[in-house]
Coordinates of C-alpha atoms and ligand atoms in Angstrom, one line a residue:
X60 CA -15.9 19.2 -7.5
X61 CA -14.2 18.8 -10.7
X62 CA -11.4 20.7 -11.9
X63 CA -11.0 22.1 -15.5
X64 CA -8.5 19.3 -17.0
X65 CA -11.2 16.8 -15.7
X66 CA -13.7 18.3 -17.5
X67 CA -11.5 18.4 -21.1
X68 CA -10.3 14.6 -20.1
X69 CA -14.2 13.9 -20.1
X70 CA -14.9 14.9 -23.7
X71 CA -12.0 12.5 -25.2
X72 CA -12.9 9.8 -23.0
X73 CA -16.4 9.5 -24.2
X74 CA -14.8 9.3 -27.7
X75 CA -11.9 6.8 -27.2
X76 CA -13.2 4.1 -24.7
X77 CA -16.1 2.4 -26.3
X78 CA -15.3 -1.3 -26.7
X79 CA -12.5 -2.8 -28.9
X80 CA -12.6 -6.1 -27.4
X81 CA -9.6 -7.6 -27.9
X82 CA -9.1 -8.9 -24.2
X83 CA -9.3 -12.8 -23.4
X84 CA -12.9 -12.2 -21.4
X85 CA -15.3 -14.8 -21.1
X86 CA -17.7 -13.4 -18.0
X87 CA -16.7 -9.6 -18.0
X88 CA -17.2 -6.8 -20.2
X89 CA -15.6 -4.1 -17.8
X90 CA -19.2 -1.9 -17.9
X91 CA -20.4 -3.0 -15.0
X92 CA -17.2 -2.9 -13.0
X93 CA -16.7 -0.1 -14.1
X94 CA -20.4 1.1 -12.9
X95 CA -19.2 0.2 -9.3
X96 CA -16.1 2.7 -9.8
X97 CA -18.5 5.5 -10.6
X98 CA -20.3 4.9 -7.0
X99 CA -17.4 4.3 -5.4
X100 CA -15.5 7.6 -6.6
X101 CA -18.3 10.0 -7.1
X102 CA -17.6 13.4 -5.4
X103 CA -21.0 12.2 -2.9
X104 CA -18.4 9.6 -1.2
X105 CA -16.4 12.5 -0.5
X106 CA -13.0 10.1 -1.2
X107 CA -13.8 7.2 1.7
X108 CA -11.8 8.1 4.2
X109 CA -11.1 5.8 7.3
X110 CA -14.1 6.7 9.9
X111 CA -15.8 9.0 7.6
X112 CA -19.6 8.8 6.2
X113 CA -18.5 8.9 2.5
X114 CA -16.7 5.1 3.5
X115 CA -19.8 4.6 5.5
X116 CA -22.0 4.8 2.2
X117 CA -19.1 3.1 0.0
X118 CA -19.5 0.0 2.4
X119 CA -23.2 -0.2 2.6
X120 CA -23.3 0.0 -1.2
X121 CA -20.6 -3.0 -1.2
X122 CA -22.9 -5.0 1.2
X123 CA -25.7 -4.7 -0.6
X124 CA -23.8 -5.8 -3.7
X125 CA -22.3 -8.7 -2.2
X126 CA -25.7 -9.5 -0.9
X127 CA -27.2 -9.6 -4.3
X128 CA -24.6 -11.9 -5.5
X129 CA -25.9 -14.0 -2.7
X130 CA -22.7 -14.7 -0.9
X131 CA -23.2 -15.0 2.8
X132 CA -22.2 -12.9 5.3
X133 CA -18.8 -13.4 7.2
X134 CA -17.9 -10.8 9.7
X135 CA -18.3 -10.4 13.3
X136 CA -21.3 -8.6 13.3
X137 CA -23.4 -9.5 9.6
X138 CA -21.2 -8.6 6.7
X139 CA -18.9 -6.2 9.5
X140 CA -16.0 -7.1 11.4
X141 CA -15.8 -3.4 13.8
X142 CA -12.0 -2.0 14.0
X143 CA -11.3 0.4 16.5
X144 CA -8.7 3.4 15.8
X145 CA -6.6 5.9 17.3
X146 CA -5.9 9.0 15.2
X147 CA -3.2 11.3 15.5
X148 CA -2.8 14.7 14.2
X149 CA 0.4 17.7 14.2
X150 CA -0.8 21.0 16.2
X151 CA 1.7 22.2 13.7
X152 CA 1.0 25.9 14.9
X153 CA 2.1 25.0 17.7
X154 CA 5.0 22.7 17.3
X155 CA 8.4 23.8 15.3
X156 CA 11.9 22.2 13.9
X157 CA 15.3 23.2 13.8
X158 CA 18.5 22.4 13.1
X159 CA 21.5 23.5 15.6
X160 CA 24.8 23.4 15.0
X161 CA 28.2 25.4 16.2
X162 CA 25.5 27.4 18.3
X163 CA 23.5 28.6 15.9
X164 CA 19.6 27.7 15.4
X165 CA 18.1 27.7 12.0
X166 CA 14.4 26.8 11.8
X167 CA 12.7 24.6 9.5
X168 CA 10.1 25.2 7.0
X169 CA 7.3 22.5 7.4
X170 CA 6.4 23.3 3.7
X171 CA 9.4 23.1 2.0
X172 CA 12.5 21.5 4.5
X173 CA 10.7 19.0 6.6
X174 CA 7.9 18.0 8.5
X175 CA 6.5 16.0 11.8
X176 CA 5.1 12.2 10.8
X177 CA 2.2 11.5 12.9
X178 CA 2.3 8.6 11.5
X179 CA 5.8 7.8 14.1
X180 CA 5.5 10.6 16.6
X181 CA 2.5 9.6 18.9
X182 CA 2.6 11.8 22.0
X183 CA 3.8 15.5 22.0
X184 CA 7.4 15.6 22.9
X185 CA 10.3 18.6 23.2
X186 CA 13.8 17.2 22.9
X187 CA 16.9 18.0 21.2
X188 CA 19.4 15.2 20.2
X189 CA 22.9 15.1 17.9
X190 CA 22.0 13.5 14.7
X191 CA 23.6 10.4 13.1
X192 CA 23.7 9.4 9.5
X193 CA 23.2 5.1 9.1
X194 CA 22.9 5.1 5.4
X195 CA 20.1 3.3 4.4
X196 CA 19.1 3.0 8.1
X197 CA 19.3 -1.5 7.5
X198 CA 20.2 -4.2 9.5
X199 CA 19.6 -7.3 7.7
X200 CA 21.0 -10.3 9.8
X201 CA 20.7 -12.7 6.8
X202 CA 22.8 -10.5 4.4
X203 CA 25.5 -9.5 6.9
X204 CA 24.7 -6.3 6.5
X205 CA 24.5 -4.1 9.7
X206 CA 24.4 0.1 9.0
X207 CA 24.8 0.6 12.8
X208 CA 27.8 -1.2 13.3
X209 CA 30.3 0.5 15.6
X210 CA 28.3 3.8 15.8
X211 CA 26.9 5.1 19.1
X212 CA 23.6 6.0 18.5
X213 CA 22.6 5.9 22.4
X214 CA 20.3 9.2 22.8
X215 CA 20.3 9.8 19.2
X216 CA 18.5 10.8 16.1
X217 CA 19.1 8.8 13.2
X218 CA 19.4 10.3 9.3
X219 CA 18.4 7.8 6.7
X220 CA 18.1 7.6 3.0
X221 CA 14.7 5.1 1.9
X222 CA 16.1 2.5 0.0
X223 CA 18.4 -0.2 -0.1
X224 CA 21.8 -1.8 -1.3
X225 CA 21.5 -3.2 -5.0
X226 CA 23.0 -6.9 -3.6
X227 CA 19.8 -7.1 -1.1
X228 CA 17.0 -9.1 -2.5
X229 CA 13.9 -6.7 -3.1
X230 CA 11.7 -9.2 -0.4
X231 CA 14.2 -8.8 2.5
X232 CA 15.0 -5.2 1.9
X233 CA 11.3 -4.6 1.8
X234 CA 10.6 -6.2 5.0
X235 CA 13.5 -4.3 7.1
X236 CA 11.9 -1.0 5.9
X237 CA 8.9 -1.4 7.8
X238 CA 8.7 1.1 10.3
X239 CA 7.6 -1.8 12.7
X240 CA 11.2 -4.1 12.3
X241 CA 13.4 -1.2 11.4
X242 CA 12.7 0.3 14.9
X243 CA 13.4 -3.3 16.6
X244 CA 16.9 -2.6 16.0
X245 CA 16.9 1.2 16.2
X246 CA 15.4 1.0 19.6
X247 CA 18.1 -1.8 21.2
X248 CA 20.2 0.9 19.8
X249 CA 19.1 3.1 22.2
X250 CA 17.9 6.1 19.3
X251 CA 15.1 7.8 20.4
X252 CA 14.2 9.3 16.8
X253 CA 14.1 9.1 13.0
X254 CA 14.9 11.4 10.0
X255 CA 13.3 9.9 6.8
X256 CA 15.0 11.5 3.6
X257 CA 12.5 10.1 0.5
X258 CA 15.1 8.8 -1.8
X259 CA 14.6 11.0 -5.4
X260 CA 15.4 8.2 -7.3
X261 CA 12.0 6.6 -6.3
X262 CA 9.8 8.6 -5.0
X263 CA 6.3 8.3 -6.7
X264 CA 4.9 11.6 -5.5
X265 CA 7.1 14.9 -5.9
X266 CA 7.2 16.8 -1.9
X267 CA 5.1 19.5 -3.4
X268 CA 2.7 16.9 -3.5
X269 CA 3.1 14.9 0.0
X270 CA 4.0 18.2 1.7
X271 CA 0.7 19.8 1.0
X272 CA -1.3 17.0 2.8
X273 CA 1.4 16.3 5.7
X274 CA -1.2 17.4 8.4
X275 CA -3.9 14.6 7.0
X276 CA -4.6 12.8 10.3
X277 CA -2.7 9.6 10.9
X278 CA -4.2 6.5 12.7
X279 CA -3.3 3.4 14.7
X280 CA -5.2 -0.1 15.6
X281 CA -6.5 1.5 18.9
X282 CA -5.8 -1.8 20.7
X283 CA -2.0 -1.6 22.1
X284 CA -0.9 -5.3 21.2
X285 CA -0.6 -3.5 17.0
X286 CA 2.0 -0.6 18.5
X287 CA 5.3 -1.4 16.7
X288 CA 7.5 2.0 17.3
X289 CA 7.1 1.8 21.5
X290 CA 9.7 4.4 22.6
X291 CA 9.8 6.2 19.3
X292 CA 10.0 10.0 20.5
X293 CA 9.7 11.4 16.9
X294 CA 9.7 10.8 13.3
X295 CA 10.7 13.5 10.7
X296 CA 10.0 13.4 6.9
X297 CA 12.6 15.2 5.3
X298 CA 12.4 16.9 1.6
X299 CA 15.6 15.7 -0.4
X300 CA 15.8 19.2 -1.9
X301 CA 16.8 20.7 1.7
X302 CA 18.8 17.7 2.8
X303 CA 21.8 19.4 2.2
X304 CA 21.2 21.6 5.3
X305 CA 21.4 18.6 7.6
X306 CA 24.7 17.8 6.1
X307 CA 26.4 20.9 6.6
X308 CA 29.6 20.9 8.4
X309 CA 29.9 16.8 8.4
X310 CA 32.6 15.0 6.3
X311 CA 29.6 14.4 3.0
X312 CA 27.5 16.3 1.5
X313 CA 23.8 15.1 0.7
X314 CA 24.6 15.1 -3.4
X315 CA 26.9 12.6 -3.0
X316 CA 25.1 10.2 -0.7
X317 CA 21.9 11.0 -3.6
X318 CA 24.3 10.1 -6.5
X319 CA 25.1 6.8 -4.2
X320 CA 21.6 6.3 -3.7
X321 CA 20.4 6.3 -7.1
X322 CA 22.3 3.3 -8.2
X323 CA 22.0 1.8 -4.6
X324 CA 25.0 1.6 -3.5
X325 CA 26.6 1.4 0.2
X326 CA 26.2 4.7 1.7
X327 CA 28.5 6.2 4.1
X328 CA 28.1 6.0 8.5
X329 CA 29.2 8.9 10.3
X330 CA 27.6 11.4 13.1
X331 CA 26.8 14.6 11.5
X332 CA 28.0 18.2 13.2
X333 CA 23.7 19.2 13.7
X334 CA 21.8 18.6 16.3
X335 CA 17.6 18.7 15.5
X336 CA 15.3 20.6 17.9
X337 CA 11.9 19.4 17.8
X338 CA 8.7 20.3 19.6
X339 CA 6.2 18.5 18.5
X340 CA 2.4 19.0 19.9
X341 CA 0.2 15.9 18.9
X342 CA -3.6 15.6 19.3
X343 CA -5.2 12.0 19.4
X344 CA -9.2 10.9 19.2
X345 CA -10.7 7.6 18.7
X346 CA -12.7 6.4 16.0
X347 CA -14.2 3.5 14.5
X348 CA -14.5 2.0 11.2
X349 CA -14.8 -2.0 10.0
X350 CA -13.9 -4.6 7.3
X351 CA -16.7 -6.3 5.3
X352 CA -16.6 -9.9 5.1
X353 CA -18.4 -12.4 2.9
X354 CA -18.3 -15.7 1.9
X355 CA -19.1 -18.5 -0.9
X356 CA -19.3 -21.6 0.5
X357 CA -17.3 -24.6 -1.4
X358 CA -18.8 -27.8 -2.5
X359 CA -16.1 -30.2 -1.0
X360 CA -17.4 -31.7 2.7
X361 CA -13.5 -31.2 3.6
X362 CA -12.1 -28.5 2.1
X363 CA -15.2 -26.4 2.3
X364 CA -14.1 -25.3 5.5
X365 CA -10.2 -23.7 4.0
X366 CA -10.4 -20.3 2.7
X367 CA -8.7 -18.7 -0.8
X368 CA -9.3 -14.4 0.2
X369 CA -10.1 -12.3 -2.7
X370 CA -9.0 -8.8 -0.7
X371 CA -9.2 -5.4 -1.6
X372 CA -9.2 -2.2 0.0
X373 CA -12.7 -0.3 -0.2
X374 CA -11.0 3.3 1.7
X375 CA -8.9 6.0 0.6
X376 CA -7.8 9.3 2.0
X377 CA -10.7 11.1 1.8
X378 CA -10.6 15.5 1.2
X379 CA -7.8 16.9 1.1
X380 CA -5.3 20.2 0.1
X381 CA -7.2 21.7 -3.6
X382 CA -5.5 20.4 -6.2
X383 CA -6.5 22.7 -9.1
X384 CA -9.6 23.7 -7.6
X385 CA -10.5 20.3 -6.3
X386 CA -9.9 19.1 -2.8
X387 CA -12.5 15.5 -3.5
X388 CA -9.1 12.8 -3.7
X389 CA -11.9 10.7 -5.4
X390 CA -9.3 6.8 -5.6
X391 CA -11.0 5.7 -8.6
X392 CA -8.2 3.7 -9.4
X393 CA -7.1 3.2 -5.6
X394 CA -8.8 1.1 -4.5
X395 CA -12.3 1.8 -6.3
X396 CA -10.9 -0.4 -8.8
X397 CA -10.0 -3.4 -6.8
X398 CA -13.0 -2.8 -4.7
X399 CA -15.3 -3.0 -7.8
X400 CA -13.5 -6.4 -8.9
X401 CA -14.5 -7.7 -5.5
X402 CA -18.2 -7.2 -6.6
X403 CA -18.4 -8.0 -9.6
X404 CA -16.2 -11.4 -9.6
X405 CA -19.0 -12.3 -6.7
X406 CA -21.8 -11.2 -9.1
X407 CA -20.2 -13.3 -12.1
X408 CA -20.0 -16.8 -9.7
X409 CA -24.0 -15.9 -9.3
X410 CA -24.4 -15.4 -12.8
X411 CA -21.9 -18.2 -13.8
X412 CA -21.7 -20.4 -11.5
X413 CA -18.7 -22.9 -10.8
X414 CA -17.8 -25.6 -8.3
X415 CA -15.7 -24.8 -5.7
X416 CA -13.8 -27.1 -3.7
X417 CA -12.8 -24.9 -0.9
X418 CA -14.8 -21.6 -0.4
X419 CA -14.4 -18.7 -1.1
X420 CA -13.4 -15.3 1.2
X421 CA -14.4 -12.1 -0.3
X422 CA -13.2 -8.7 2.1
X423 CA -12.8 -5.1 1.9
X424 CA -10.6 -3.9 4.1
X425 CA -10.5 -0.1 5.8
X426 CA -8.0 1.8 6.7
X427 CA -5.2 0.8 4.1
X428 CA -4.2 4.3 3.2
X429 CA -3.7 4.6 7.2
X430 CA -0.8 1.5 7.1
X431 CA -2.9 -1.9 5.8
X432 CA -4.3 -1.2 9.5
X433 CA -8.1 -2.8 8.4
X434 CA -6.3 -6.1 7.3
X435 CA -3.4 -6.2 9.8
X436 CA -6.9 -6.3 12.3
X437 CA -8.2 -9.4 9.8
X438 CA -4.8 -10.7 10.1
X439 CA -4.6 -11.0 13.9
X440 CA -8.3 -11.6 14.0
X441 CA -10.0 -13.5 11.3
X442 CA -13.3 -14.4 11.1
X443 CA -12.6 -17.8 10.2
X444 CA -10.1 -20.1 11.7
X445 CA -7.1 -18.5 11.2
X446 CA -5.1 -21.7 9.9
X447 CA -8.1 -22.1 7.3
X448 CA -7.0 -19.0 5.1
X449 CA -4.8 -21.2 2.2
X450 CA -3.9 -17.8 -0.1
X451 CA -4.5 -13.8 -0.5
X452 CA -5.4 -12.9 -3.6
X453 CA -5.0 -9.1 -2.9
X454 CA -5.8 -6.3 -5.8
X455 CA -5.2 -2.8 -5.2
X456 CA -5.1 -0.2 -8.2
X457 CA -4.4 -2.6 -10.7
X458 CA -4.2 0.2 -13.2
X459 CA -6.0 -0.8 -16.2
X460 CA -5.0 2.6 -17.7
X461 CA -2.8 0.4 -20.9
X462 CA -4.1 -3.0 -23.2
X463 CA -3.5 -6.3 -20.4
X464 CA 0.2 -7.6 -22.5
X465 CA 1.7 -7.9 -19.4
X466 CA 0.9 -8.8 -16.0
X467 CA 3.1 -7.8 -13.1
X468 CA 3.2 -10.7 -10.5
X469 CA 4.2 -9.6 -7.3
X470 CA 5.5 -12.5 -5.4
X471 CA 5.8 -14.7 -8.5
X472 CA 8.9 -16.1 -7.4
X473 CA 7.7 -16.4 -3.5
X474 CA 5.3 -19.3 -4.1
X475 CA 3.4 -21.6 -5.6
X476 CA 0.1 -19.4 -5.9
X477 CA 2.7 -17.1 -7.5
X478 CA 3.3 -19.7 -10.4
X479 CA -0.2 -20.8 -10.9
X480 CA -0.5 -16.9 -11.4
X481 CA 1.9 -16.8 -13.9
X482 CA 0.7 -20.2 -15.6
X483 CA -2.7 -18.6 -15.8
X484 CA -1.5 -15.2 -17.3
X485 CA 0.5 -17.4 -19.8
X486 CA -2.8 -19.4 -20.9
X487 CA -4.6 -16.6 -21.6
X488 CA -1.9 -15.1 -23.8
X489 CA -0.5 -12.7 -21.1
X490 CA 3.1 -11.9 -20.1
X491 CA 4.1 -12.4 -16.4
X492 CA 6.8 -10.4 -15.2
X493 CA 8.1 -10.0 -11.7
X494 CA 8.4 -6.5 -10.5
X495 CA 10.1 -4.3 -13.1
X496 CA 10.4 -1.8 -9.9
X497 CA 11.7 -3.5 -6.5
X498 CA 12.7 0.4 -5.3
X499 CA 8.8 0.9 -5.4
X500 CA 8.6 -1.7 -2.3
X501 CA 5.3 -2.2 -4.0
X502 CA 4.9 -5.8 -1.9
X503 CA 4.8 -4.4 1.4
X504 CA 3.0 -1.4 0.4
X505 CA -0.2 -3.0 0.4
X506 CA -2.9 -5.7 2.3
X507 CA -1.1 -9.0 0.8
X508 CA 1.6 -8.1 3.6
X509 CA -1.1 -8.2 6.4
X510 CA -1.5 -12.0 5.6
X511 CA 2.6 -13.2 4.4
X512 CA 3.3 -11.7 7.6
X513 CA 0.9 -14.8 8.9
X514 CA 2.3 -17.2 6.8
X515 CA -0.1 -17.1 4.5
X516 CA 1.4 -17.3 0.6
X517 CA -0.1 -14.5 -1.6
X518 CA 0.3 -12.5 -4.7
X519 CA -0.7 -8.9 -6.2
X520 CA -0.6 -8.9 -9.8
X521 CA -1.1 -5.3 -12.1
X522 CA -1.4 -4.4 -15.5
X523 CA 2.3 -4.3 -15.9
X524 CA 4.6 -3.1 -18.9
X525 CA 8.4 -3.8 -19.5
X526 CA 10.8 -1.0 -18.9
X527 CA 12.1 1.3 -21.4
X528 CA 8.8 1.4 -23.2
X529 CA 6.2 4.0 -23.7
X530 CA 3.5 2.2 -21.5
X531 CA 6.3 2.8 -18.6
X532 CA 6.0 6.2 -19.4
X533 CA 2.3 6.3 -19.3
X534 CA 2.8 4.5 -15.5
X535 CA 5.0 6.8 -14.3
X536 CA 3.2 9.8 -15.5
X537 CA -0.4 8.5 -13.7
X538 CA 1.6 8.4 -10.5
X539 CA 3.4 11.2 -10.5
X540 CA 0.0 13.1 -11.7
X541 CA -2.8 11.2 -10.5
X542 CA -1.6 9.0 -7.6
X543 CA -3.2 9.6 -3.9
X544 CA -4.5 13.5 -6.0
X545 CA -8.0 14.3 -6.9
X546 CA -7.2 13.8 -10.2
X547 CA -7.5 9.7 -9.4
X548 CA -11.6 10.3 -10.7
X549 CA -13.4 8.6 -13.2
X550 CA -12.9 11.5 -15.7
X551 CA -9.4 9.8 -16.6
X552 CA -9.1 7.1 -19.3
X553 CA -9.3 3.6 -18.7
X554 CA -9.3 0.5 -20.9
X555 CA -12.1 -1.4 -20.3
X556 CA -10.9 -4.6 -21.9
X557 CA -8.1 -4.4 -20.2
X558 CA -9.9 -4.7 -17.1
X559 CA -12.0 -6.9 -17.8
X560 CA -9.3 -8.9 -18.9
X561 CA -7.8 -8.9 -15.2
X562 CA -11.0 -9.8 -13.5
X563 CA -11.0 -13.0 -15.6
X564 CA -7.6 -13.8 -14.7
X565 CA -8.1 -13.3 -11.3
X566 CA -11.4 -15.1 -11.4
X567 CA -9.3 -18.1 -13.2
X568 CA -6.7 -17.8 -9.9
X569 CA -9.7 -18.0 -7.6
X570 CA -11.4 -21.1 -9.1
X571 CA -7.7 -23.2 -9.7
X572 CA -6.6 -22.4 -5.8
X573 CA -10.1 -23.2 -4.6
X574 CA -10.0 -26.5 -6.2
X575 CA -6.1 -27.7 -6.3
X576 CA -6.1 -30.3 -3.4
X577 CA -3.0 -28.8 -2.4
X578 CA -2.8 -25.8 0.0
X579 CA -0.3 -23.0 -1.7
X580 CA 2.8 -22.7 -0.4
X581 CA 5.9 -20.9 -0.1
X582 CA 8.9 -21.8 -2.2
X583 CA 11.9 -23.4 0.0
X584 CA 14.0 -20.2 -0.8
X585 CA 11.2 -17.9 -0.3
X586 CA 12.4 -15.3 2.4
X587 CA 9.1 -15.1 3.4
X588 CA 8.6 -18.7 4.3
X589 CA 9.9 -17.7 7.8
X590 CA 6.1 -16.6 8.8
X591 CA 5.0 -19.9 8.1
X592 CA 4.6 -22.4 10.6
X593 CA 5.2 -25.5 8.9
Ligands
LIG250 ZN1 -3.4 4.5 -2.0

């Protein structure tokens, strides 16, 4: 289904993206990744959601792919390692919020105040509980810093702005926003539920736009040893433009902890005068889906047997609420792109072969959309020896969508894989930058964190831009138009030599780490050194 602004789009792209090859490509043109994008996000694939026959085709095409570019398979079962999944889903006719204070009930709009995360509320529950506002909702032991300090939160919801304090390194502030070690400390604090309030200083996807697809099915690893929010009685998502409701009666009001929030400073502690009412009516089913794994094998009678991964996600989140008369959320750029790259850099080591000292992992992980659950699964349950995995090389919608000036290195100042990165981008007469954005959280939000949370060093580099320029304005405007929409098709523009461009350099990072006698590792001030076990 394509909607009328595709269709326009279409006509200008077939005049502006024929080749201007300015990008420092030796094995890629961009036409055949491209090619695999098409499959990937034609309207037939029905967006490649986790379980669903549109992935089903998506992966069989990828097989075959890999196949021709004679890599071996690598999975449990062929070129498939099977994942099992629980899914979750709001009965949201049945379930209902509100907010109680001085005796008076006022009922929430799931639209437009806020709605039930399946994503954090597993079994149907009715409760009512005082709320509590922790700020940014962190404890970060290393920093000092400690939001539920002196408050009693036994019995209680908690009310949190997403986000952290400016003075808390972007790594470390990332990794105590996962739902997983945030409720560690929630939980020995005795609450028994979370308020989310998106923070609207960051939030890549206006509430118009999450709100519409809040009853999408959530989903966990089915196997119970992957539940990280055990005693978690609900989760609320809550829209910053009705916040100030919750705030009534207390001693702040929700402008000022936004205005605080914005420039990341401390926010405010303090129990709050409303209570929430919840009843929340979940229904669960199982499903399956699986990874693909494949492998080249390395020339060295040693190192042969150590593993660089080359990882991409191959799902997305399948149909969804029309957008403009079109409900197909096609993720042409996420992951189509990245899941492209992953067959076509193993078609160019068939077509242009190299040595490689240690071999080579390629995998397309499911169910990232759903949490990184497909590599989280890889992650506790590789197909090779689990120390033999020596880096991630992880792309996810690298976003071609400007000329490759800049790449953005995420983890360049973690390791040493995240220097040779750099190094590379440098040699080939690109600019590496760190993240211009840490508020995005952009290095937990996708599979690298499956394997650094296994110790194993990794990077995720994009097409970057610096800030204040108009390419940042072009970024900004694909996400808040495009991102997770159906708009994400292959009726938008891309730059071809810009991708191409990237495949190269991440072909480059392949070939260097596969050969370097050296394993990768993490730098001695890395933060996430601590998964490691050396
Ligand atoms: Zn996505």
């Amino acid at each position: 289904m394509r909607n009328t602004l595709s269709a326009i789009l279409l006509l200008t792209i077939a005049v502006v993206t024929p080749t201007q090859q300015t990008a420092p490509a030796s094995h890629f043109d961009g036409n055949s990744w491209w090619a695999h994008v098409k499959f990937l996000a034609d309207d037939s694939l029905e967006g490649r959601d986790t379980g669903s026959e549109g992935l089903r085709k998506a992966q069989a095409y990828a097989v075959e792919q890999l196949q021709k570019a004679g890599l071996e398979p690598a999975g449990a079962n062929g070129f498939y390692q099977p994942v099992r999944f629980t899914q979750f889903q709001v009965d949201e006719a049945k379930s209902s919020l509100a907010l109680v204070s001085g005796g008076q009930t006022v009922p929430l709009s799931f639209a437009d105040d806020a709605f039930i995360s399946s994503r954090s509320t597993r079994v149907s529950a009715v409760l009512s509980a005082p709320l509590v506002f922790i700020g940014y909702g962190l404890k970060i032991p290393e920093k000092n810093l400690d939001e539920l300090a002196g408050l009693d939160l036994k019995g209680k919801i908690v009310v949190y702005l997403a986000g952290s304090p400016s003075d808390i390194p972007t790594a470390l502030a990332s990794h105590y926003q996962t739902a997983g070690e945030r409720w560690k400390f929630l939980r020995a604090a005795g609450v028994i539920g979370t308020i989310g309030i998106a923070n609207p200083a960051s939030m890549d996807i206006p509430w118009s736009r999450i709100s519409v697809n809040r009853n999408h099915p959530s989903m966990d690893l089915a196997d119970a040893e992957f539940y990280d929010t055990p005693g978690l009685q609900i989760g609320v998502a809550f829209n910053p433009a009705s916040a100030e409701k919750l705030f009534a009666g207390s001693a702040h009001t929700f402008a000022e902890i936004a205005a605080l929030g914005k420039d990341r400073k401390p926010l405010p502690h303090f129990a709050m005068a409303t209570s929430l009412k919840a009843n929340a009516v979940i229904q669960t089913t199982s499903l399956e889906s699986a990874n693909i794994v494949a492998k080249l094998t390395g020339s060295d009678p040693a190192l042969k047997n150590e593993f660089v991964v080359l990882s991409a996600h191959i799902d997305h989140v399948g149909i969804g609420a029309p957008i403009n008369g079109d409900s197909i959320y096609n993720g042409a750029m996420d992951n189509g792109s990245g899941s492209s790259l992953v067959m076509d850099i193993a078609a160019s080591f068939k077509a242009h072969p190299e040595k490689t000292r240690r071999s080579i992992l390629f995998l397309l992980v499911t169910a990232e959309e759903k949490g990184l659950l497909g590599s989280k699964y890889f992650a506790a349950h590789p197909t090779v020896a689990p120390k033999s995995i020596v880096a991630d090389v992880n792309v996810d919608m690298f976003l071609p969508i400007v000329p490759l000036k800049i790449l953005k290195i995420g983890g360049l100042e973690e390791s040493d894989l995240g220097t040779r990165a750099a190094a590379i981008a440098q040699s080939m007469g690109i600019k590496p930058i760190p993240d211009p954005e840490p508020l995005r959280n952009a290095f937990i939000r996708s599979d690298q964190y499956s394997f650094i949370k296994k110790g194993v060093p990794a990077v995720k580099c994009d097409v970057g831009f610096e800030l204040g320029t108009p390419e940042q304005k072009i970024f900004k405007d694909w996400l808040t138009n495009r991102y997770h929409a159906p708009s994400d098709d292959v009726n938008q523009p891309v730059d071809l030599p810009a991708a191409a461009g990237y495949e190269e350099f991440t072909r480059r990072l392949l070939l260097d780490t596969a050969n370097t006698a050296a394993r990768p590792r993490w730098k001695a001030d890395s933060f996430f050194r601590r998964y490691a076990a050396d």
